[in-house]
């Protein structure tokens, strides 16, 4: 099956809860691609896109809350990237509101690729920041 993606350690942000959210989101995209290529029921496809959108909001909110609690300096830029993803996902949902055949596999893959690129190039930026804060917190707790 083409375009199926597997979670890899290189996507890890070193926060187990967020890593698990990444895995779940990737699984949802894999299911969506499978559904689209197997001509699944239009209602099921639409429901999964809605689920992806809702889950993304929860996932991104957790990530942003964590980053905000640590004072991550690029949180605003990071949050805007999340909003762009959600807007694109909503666009997919609207696109198929009238006819699921309007949804092209390329549209799904484009959104999926955006997500992978975000994990690899944007999320990776906050990992050292969080590690430093974790170290400082551990040092303060030892006092």
PDB file of C-alpha atoms in Angstrom:
ATOM      1  CA  UNK A   1       0.000   0.000   0.000  1.00  0.00           C
ATOM      2  CA  UNK A   2       1.438   3.353  -0.959  1.00  0.00           C
ATOM      3  CA  UNK A   3       1.739   6.341   1.330  1.00  0.00           C
ATOM      4  CA  UNK A   4       1.409   4.327   4.530  1.00  0.00           C
ATOM      5  CA  UNK A   5       3.675   5.810   7.167  1.00  0.00           C
ATOM      6  CA  UNK A   6       5.068   4.192  10.259  1.00  0.00           C
ATOM      7  CA  UNK A   7       6.017   6.122  13.354  1.00  0.00           C
ATOM      8  CA  UNK A   8       9.756   6.249  13.781  1.00  0.00           C
ATOM      9  CA  UNK A   9      11.898   7.277  16.757  1.00  0.00           C
ATOM     10  CA  UNK A  10      13.160  10.212  14.669  1.00  0.00           C
ATOM     11  CA  UNK A  11       9.708  11.804  15.138  1.00  0.00           C
ATOM     12  CA  UNK A  12       9.923  11.541  18.929  1.00  0.00           C
ATOM     13  CA  UNK A  13       9.714  14.757  20.909  1.00  0.00           C
ATOM     14  CA  UNK A  14      10.899  12.934  24.039  1.00  0.00           C
ATOM     15  CA  UNK A  15       7.502  13.358  25.718  1.00  0.00           C
ATOM     16  CA  UNK A  16       5.739   9.961  25.795  1.00  0.00           C
ATOM     17  CA  UNK A  17       2.204  11.398  25.770  1.00  0.00           C
ATOM     18  CA  UNK A  18       2.951  13.548  22.710  1.00  0.00           C
ATOM     19  CA  UNK A  19       4.765  10.706  20.957  1.00  0.00           C
ATOM     20  CA  UNK A  20       1.683   8.547  21.483  1.00  0.00           C
ATOM     21  CA  UNK A  21      -0.496  11.271  19.954  1.00  0.00           C
ATOM     22  CA  UNK A  22       1.794  11.377  16.926  1.00  0.00           C
ATOM     23  CA  UNK A  23       1.427   7.615  16.519  1.00  0.00           C
ATOM     24  CA  UNK A  24      -2.358   7.799  16.765  1.00  0.00           C
ATOM     25  CA  UNK A  25      -2.550  10.578  14.199  1.00  0.00           C
ATOM     26  CA  UNK A  26      -0.335   8.649  11.789  1.00  0.00           C
ATOM     27  CA  UNK A  27      -2.532   5.581  12.251  1.00  0.00           C
ATOM     28  CA  UNK A  28      -5.607   7.663  11.449  1.00  0.00           C
ATOM     29  CA  UNK A  29      -4.017   8.903   8.235  1.00  0.00           C
ATOM     30  CA  UNK A  30      -3.024   5.363   7.289  1.00  0.00           C
ATOM     31  CA  UNK A  31      -6.610   4.233   7.852  1.00  0.00           C
ATOM     32  CA  UNK A  32      -7.916   7.149   5.797  1.00  0.00           C
ATOM     33  CA  UNK A  33      -5.652   6.255   2.887  1.00  0.00           C
ATOM     34  CA  UNK A  34      -6.716   2.615   3.113  1.00  0.00           C
ATOM     35  CA  UNK A  35     -10.374   3.659   3.179  1.00  0.00           C
ATOM     36  CA  UNK A  36      -9.979   5.936   0.192  1.00  0.00           C
ATOM     37  CA  UNK A  37      -8.096   3.385  -1.909  1.00  0.00           C
ATOM     38  CA  UNK A  38     -10.580   0.623  -1.036  1.00  0.00           C
ATOM     39  CA  UNK A  39     -13.592   2.797  -1.902  1.00  0.00           C
ATOM     40  CA  UNK A  40     -14.968   2.748   1.649  1.00  0.00           C
ATOM     41  CA  UNK A  41     -18.330   4.201   2.524  1.00  0.00           C
ATOM     42  CA  UNK A  42     -18.396   7.985   2.049  1.00  0.00           C
ATOM     43  CA  UNK A  43     -19.892   8.564   5.489  1.00  0.00           C
ATOM     44  CA  UNK A  44     -17.104   6.551   7.138  1.00  0.00           C
ATOM     45  CA  UNK A  45     -14.456   8.564   5.264  1.00  0.00           C
ATOM     46  CA  UNK A  46     -16.098  11.846   6.282  1.00  0.00           C
ATOM     47  CA  UNK A  47     -16.339  10.695   9.898  1.00  0.00           C
ATOM     48  CA  UNK A  48     -12.661   9.771   9.989  1.00  0.00           C
ATOM     49  CA  UNK A  49     -11.657  13.165   8.598  1.00  0.00           C
ATOM     50  CA  UNK A  50     -13.743  14.781  11.336  1.00  0.00           C
ATOM     51  CA  UNK A  51     -12.050  12.511  13.891  1.00  0.00           C
ATOM     52  CA  UNK A  52      -8.604  13.493  12.565  1.00  0.00           C
ATOM     53  CA  UNK A  53      -9.532  17.151  12.886  1.00  0.00           C
ATOM     54  CA  UNK A  54     -10.864  16.774  16.436  1.00  0.00           C
ATOM     55  CA  UNK A  55      -7.936  14.638  17.563  1.00  0.00           C
ATOM     56  CA  UNK A  56      -5.481  17.131  16.035  1.00  0.00           C
ATOM     57  CA  UNK A  57      -7.038  19.928  18.067  1.00  0.00           C
ATOM     58  CA  UNK A  58      -6.626  17.930  21.283  1.00  0.00           C
ATOM     59  CA  UNK A  59      -3.082  16.835  20.433  1.00  0.00           C
ATOM     60  CA  UNK A  60      -1.935  20.308  19.412  1.00  0.00           C
ATOM     61  CA  UNK A  61      -3.565  21.812  22.490  1.00  0.00           C
ATOM     62  CA  UNK A  62      -1.618  19.410  24.758  1.00  0.00           C
ATOM     63  CA  UNK A  63       1.608  20.260  22.983  1.00  0.00           C
ATOM     64  CA  UNK A  64       0.974  24.010  23.121  1.00  0.00           C
ATOM     65  CA  UNK A  65      -0.026  23.857  26.790  1.00  0.00           C
ATOM     66  CA  UNK A  66       3.221  22.064  27.646  1.00  0.00           C
ATOM     67  CA  UNK A  67       5.309  24.507  25.623  1.00  0.00           C
ATOM     68  CA  UNK A  68       3.451  27.471  27.108  1.00  0.00           C
ATOM     69  CA  UNK A  69       3.985  26.222  30.659  1.00  0.00           C
ATOM     70  CA  UNK A  70       7.740  26.191  30.007  1.00  0.00           C
ATOM     71  CA  UNK A  71       7.816  29.583  28.296  1.00  0.00           C
ATOM     72  CA  UNK A  72       8.750  28.312  24.836  1.00  0.00           C
ATOM     73  CA  UNK A  73       9.735  31.485  22.926  1.00  0.00           C
ATOM     74  CA  UNK A  74       8.429  30.326  19.511  1.00  0.00           C
ATOM     75  CA  UNK A  75       5.053  29.144  20.766  1.00  0.00           C
ATOM     76  CA  UNK A  76       3.127  31.684  18.691  1.00  0.00           C
ATOM     77  CA  UNK A  77       4.783  30.556  15.456  1.00  0.00           C
ATOM     78  CA  UNK A  78       4.283  26.916  16.416  1.00  0.00           C
ATOM     79  CA  UNK A  79       0.601  27.479  17.225  1.00  0.00           C
ATOM     80  CA  UNK A  80       0.039  29.203  13.892  1.00  0.00           C
ATOM     81  CA  UNK A  81       1.438  26.138  12.122  1.00  0.00           C
ATOM     82  CA  UNK A  82      -1.036  23.967  14.021  1.00  0.00           C
ATOM     83  CA  UNK A  83      -3.905  26.237  13.016  1.00  0.00           C
ATOM     84  CA  UNK A  84      -2.868  25.956   9.360  1.00  0.00           C
ATOM     85  CA  UNK A  85      -3.020  22.167   9.613  1.00  0.00           C
ATOM     86  CA  UNK A  86      -6.470  22.250  11.213  1.00  0.00           C
ATOM     87  CA  UNK A  87      -7.684  24.676   8.558  1.00  0.00           C
ATOM     88  CA  UNK A  88      -6.449  22.306   5.831  1.00  0.00           C
ATOM     89  CA  UNK A  89      -8.139  19.351   7.535  1.00  0.00           C
ATOM     90  CA  UNK A  90     -11.381  21.321   7.727  1.00  0.00           C
ATOM     91  CA  UNK A  91     -10.976  22.120   4.047  1.00  0.00           C
ATOM     92  CA  UNK A  92     -10.802  18.400   3.280  1.00  0.00           C
ATOM     93  CA  UNK A  93     -13.972  17.835   5.283  1.00  0.00           C
ATOM     94  CA  UNK A  94     -15.796  20.604   3.425  1.00  0.00           C
ATOM     95  CA  UNK A  95     -14.499  19.293   0.117  1.00  0.00           C
ATOM     96  CA  UNK A  96     -16.248  15.989   0.595  1.00  0.00           C
ATOM     97  CA  UNK A  97     -19.413  17.344   2.205  1.00  0.00           C
ATOM     98  CA  UNK A  98     -21.204  17.141  -1.122  1.00  0.00           C
ATOM     99  CA  UNK A  99     -19.371  14.197  -2.654  1.00  0.00           C
ATOM    100  CA  UNK A 100     -16.648  11.974  -1.202  1.00  0.00           C
ATOM    101  CA  UNK A 101     -15.301  11.501  -4.723  1.00  0.00           C
ATOM    102  CA  UNK A 102     -14.079  15.107  -4.463  1.00  0.00           C
ATOM    103  CA  UNK A 103     -11.434  13.830  -2.057  1.00  0.00           C
ATOM    104  CA  UNK A 104      -8.312  12.869  -3.949  1.00  0.00           C
ATOM    105  CA  UNK A 105      -5.674  10.619  -2.453  1.00  0.00           C
ATOM    106  CA  UNK A 106      -3.212  13.419  -3.259  1.00  0.00           C
ATOM    107  CA  UNK A 107      -5.097  15.735  -0.889  1.00  0.00           C
ATOM    108  CA  UNK A 108      -4.757  13.230   1.931  1.00  0.00           C
ATOM    109  CA  UNK A 109      -1.073  12.640   1.192  1.00  0.00           C
ATOM    110  CA  UNK A 110      -0.426  16.396   1.068  1.00  0.00           C
ATOM    111  CA  UNK A 111      -1.874  16.821   4.558  1.00  0.00           C
ATOM    112  CA  UNK A 112      -0.048  13.718   5.768  1.00  0.00           C
ATOM    113  CA  UNK A 113       3.234  15.064   4.367  1.00  0.00           C
ATOM    114  CA  UNK A 114       2.638  18.401   6.074  1.00  0.00           C
ATOM    115  CA  UNK A 115       2.301  16.536   9.355  1.00  0.00           C
ATOM    116  CA  UNK A 116       5.505  14.531   8.874  1.00  0.00           C
ATOM    117  CA  UNK A 117       7.416  17.658   7.867  1.00  0.00           C
ATOM    118  CA  UNK A 118       6.051  19.400  10.962  1.00  0.00           C
ATOM    119  CA  UNK A 119       7.271  16.555  13.179  1.00  0.00           C
ATOM    120  CA  UNK A 120      10.687  16.490  11.513  1.00  0.00           C
ATOM    121  CA  UNK A 121      11.425  20.193  11.217  1.00  0.00           C
ATOM    122  CA  UNK A 122       9.199  22.170  13.589  1.00  0.00           C
ATOM    123  CA  UNK A 123       8.632  19.911  16.583  1.00  0.00           C
ATOM    124  CA  UNK A 124      12.300  18.965  16.637  1.00  0.00           C
ATOM    125  CA  UNK A 125      13.093  22.608  17.445  1.00  0.00           C
ATOM    126  CA  UNK A 126      11.515  22.475  20.900  1.00  0.00           C
ATOM    127  CA  UNK A 127      13.144  19.216  22.040  1.00  0.00           C
ATOM    128  CA  UNK A 128      16.384  20.809  23.386  1.00  0.00           C
ATOM    129  CA  UNK A 129      14.297  23.498  25.079  1.00  0.00           C
ATOM    130  CA  UNK A 130      12.171  20.909  26.899  1.00  0.00           C
ATOM    131  CA  UNK A 131      15.202  18.793  27.811  1.00  0.00           C
ATOM    132  CA  UNK A 132      16.891  21.820  29.362  1.00  0.00           C
ATOM    133  CA  UNK A 133      13.774  22.608  31.388  1.00  0.00           C
ATOM    134  CA  UNK A 134      13.497  18.982  32.490  1.00  0.00           C
ATOM    135  CA  UNK A 135      17.140  19.094  33.647  1.00  0.00           C
ATOM    136  CA  UNK A 136      16.618  22.357  35.535  1.00  0.00           C
ATOM    137  CA  UNK A 137      13.468  20.954  37.180  1.00  0.00           C
ATOM    138  CA  UNK A 138      15.355  17.808  38.219  1.00  0.00           C
ATOM    139  CA  UNK A 139      18.193  19.889  39.685  1.00  0.00           C
ATOM    140  CA  UNK A 140      15.767  22.057  41.646  1.00  0.00           C
ATOM    141  CA  UNK A 141      13.984  18.989  42.992  1.00  0.00           C
ATOM    142  CA  UNK A 142      17.294  17.622  44.325  1.00  0.00           C
ATOM    143  CA  UNK A 143      17.846  20.693  46.510  1.00  0.00           C
TER     144      UNK A 143
END
